[in-house]
Amino acid sequence: FFFYILEKKKKKKKKWKEKEMSAPIQLSAEVPGAKEAYEQAKELSAKGHLAQGAVCVVGRAADRKNASLNGIYCPDPRLFHGRTCYKKEEDLGTEKFLFYSASKHAWKLSNNLDDNKTGFAFAKVDGKDKAAPSDPSRKLTWRVFDGKAEGYQKDHGVLCMTARAMLHELGGHGAPTSGDREDGSEDAQLPLDDSSGEQGDGSSGDEMGSSSSEEEQ
């Protein structure tokens, strides 16, 4: 009877997790950062500068710490841990990256393309998951750094989707292509290095257990 109850709980938990991961992305002009990202993507697209596979991160409220993570991120020529990484389109002199950490099994947002720092936000994924952070079949749960006192806190408002999908949803500027919905083929060709161990939940707001974190205003 005990094992029956335990198995039932496991199935219920798995079903809930699958439901959470497959929740559809809801986007509107009212989503924090969406309007600005839309205008930027539209401008880049008009100039022919919107890179294939570019993604947007939106949903972080303007009055919260690290709201600067909102914006357009274009594929970077470099790979990180064998996978496509993205660099934010913004003024010269400032850099922000979106990349996959094989050692932490998470997508990370950071000022540096460096896995030694926790960064200012991260979203855990299954270690075998090869999907891009903008995959429409799932909704990543992002944990954003809220300051030293709060640590990393879940922000269910933050979402990532392709820039062209955003243009299509908010302005009808063309349907997204298959190239916008997937990472490059290099993701499936290179093995992930899991030698650094699993990502741990720290006592301060689900921190990743890194030696250093970043804080943006």
XYZ file of C-alpha atoms in Angstrom:
217
model
C 0.000 0.000 0.000
C 2.860 2.358 0.876
C 4.565 1.821 -2.497
C 1.234 2.332 -4.259
C 0.798 5.746 -2.595
C 4.421 6.663 -3.364
C 4.035 5.708 -7.022
C 0.785 7.659 -7.258
C 2.483 10.769 -5.874
C 5.343 10.399 -8.374
C 2.915 10.158 -11.305
C 0.987 13.194 -10.055
C 4.192 15.208 -9.709
C 5.362 14.159 -13.174
C 2.012 15.075 -14.703
C 2.094 18.514 -13.029
C 5.649 19.114 -14.213
C 4.780 18.188 -17.797
C 1.802 20.535 -17.652
C 3.980 23.375 -16.380
C 6.638 22.815 -19.048
C 4.086 22.700 -21.866
C 2.158 25.814 -20.792
C 1.698 28.103 -23.809
C 3.596 31.376 -23.897
C 1.237 34.318 -23.412
C 2.454 37.545 -24.980
C 0.814 40.950 -25.243
C 1.946 44.569 -25.479
C 1.231 44.885 -21.743
C 3.995 42.404 -20.850
C 6.900 44.409 -19.358
C 9.574 45.031 -21.981
C 7.488 43.569 -24.835
C 6.661 46.896 -26.488
C 10.281 48.048 -26.414
C 11.552 44.676 -27.692
C 8.928 44.711 -30.444
C 9.936 48.184 -31.624
C 13.617 47.222 -31.564
C 12.984 43.976 -33.472
C 10.833 45.809 -36.021
C 13.574 48.390 -36.578
C 16.271 45.717 -36.948
C 14.059 43.738 -39.310
C 13.381 46.810 -41.476
C 17.132 47.393 -41.811
C 17.766 43.715 -42.530
C 19.758 43.381 -39.311
C 17.484 41.023 -37.372
C 19.575 37.867 -37.222
C 18.034 34.497 -38.016
C 17.352 32.752 -34.710
C 17.296 35.964 -32.649
C 15.283 35.651 -29.431
C 13.657 38.124 -27.069
C 13.481 37.993 -23.289
C 10.621 39.997 -21.764
C 8.430 40.093 -18.676
C 10.711 41.489 -15.992
C 8.910 44.455 -14.413
C 10.672 47.804 -14.846
C 10.588 48.552 -11.105
C 12.380 45.322 -10.154
C 16.101 44.640 -10.012
C 17.674 43.312 -13.203
C 14.870 44.623 -15.425
C 17.632 45.280 -17.964
C 17.543 41.586 -18.912
C 14.531 42.409 -21.151
C 15.502 42.797 -24.795
C 16.604 41.208 -28.070
C 19.407 38.629 -28.075
C 21.074 37.591 -31.344
C 23.040 34.367 -31.945
C 26.733 34.846 -31.217
C 29.345 33.340 -33.590
C 30.865 31.548 -30.625
C 29.446 28.381 -29.122
C 29.312 27.835 -25.371
C 29.407 24.252 -24.089
C 28.777 23.195 -27.661
C 25.527 25.115 -27.995
C 24.296 28.351 -29.514
C 24.674 31.373 -27.235
C 23.112 34.789 -27.674
C 24.330 38.344 -27.188
C 21.981 41.201 -26.345
C 21.517 43.957 -28.898
C 22.276 47.146 -26.981
C 24.591 50.122 -26.772
C 28.321 49.659 -27.158
C 30.181 49.230 -23.909
C 27.624 46.968 -22.274
C 27.249 43.253 -22.821
C 24.697 40.653 -21.764
C 24.598 37.024 -22.805
C 22.069 34.209 -22.828
C 23.760 30.814 -22.842
C 23.394 27.205 -21.764
C 25.470 25.889 -18.873
C 26.059 22.161 -19.226
C 27.535 21.969 -15.724
C 24.488 23.629 -14.136
C 21.841 22.214 -16.513
C 20.410 25.697 -16.948
C 20.018 28.582 -19.345
C 21.711 31.618 -17.857
C 21.630 35.392 -18.345
C 24.890 37.064 -17.445
C 27.161 40.046 -18.115
C 29.892 37.565 -18.996
C 30.091 34.511 -21.212
C 31.572 32.715 -18.234
C 30.165 29.761 -16.307
C 32.126 30.602 -13.153
C 29.603 33.287 -12.265
C 25.976 32.630 -11.470
C 24.764 35.548 -13.564
C 21.677 37.612 -12.845
C 19.089 35.000 -13.907
C 18.841 31.310 -14.723
C 16.281 28.688 -15.718
C 16.861 25.016 -14.968
C 16.229 22.368 -17.607
C 16.636 18.632 -17.917
C 20.271 17.732 -18.620
C 19.250 15.862 -21.788
C 17.067 18.682 -23.077
C 18.464 20.000 -26.370
C 15.711 22.554 -26.987
C 16.386 26.253 -27.470
C 15.334 28.618 -24.648
C 12.689 30.020 -27.012
C 11.085 26.618 -27.740
C 7.319 27.346 -27.837
C 6.438 23.908 -26.454
C 7.685 24.813 -22.981
C 7.678 27.664 -20.501
C 10.942 27.968 -18.608
C 10.789 29.110 -15.000
C 13.331 31.886 -14.569
C 14.932 32.740 -11.236
C 16.173 36.312 -11.153
C 18.601 37.893 -8.702
C 16.589 40.223 -6.444
C 19.471 41.494 -4.343
C 21.681 40.046 -1.617
C 18.871 39.831 0.923
C 16.390 38.052 -1.361
C 18.795 36.080 -3.537
C 17.338 34.374 -6.603
C 13.549 34.399 -6.770
C 11.207 32.821 -9.310
C 9.702 35.310 -11.730
C 6.953 33.534 -13.675
C 6.437 36.653 -15.779
C 9.773 36.299 -17.584
C 9.602 34.468 -20.894
C 11.797 33.828 -23.901
C 10.595 33.456 -27.489
C 11.988 34.056 -30.977
C 12.036 37.666 -32.130
C 10.161 36.786 -35.312
C 7.459 34.986 -33.334
C 7.076 38.131 -31.231
C 6.780 40.265 -34.381
C 4.146 37.878 -35.691
C 2.131 37.841 -32.462
C 2.224 41.566 -31.751
C 2.257 43.002 -35.226
C 1.678 40.275 -37.805
C 5.090 40.875 -39.419
C 5.426 37.411 -40.963
C 5.120 33.951 -39.474
C 8.100 32.477 -37.626
C 10.214 30.034 -39.607
C 11.536 26.670 -38.490
C 15.002 28.184 -38.165
C 13.665 30.555 -35.528
C 12.179 27.781 -33.420
C 15.292 25.684 -33.010
C 18.903 25.988 -32.019
C 21.498 25.161 -34.654
C 22.335 21.564 -35.497
C 25.544 21.863 -33.506
C 23.522 21.347 -30.323
C 22.775 17.757 -31.268
C 26.336 17.026 -32.395
C 28.366 17.951 -29.349
C 28.018 16.112 -26.009
C 27.315 18.074 -22.860
C 29.963 18.070 -20.161
C 28.263 17.206 -16.880
C 31.484 16.683 -14.960
C 30.975 19.714 -12.734
C 28.003 18.209 -10.951
C 24.343 19.060 -10.501
C 22.938 22.497 -9.905
C 22.027 22.953 -6.278
C 19.278 24.949 -4.607
C 20.869 27.377 -2.195
C 19.211 28.639 0.949
C 19.050 32.182 -0.414
C 16.290 32.242 -2.979
C 17.252 29.074 -4.891
C 20.759 30.219 -5.738
C 22.786 28.041 -8.105
C 25.641 27.481 -5.704
C 28.245 29.500 -7.655
C 31.062 31.384 -6.003
C 30.020 34.700 -7.477
C 26.820 36.344 -8.639
C 26.036 39.456 -10.606
C 23.721 42.296 -9.822
C 22.321 44.693 -12.399
C 20.078 47.663 -11.821
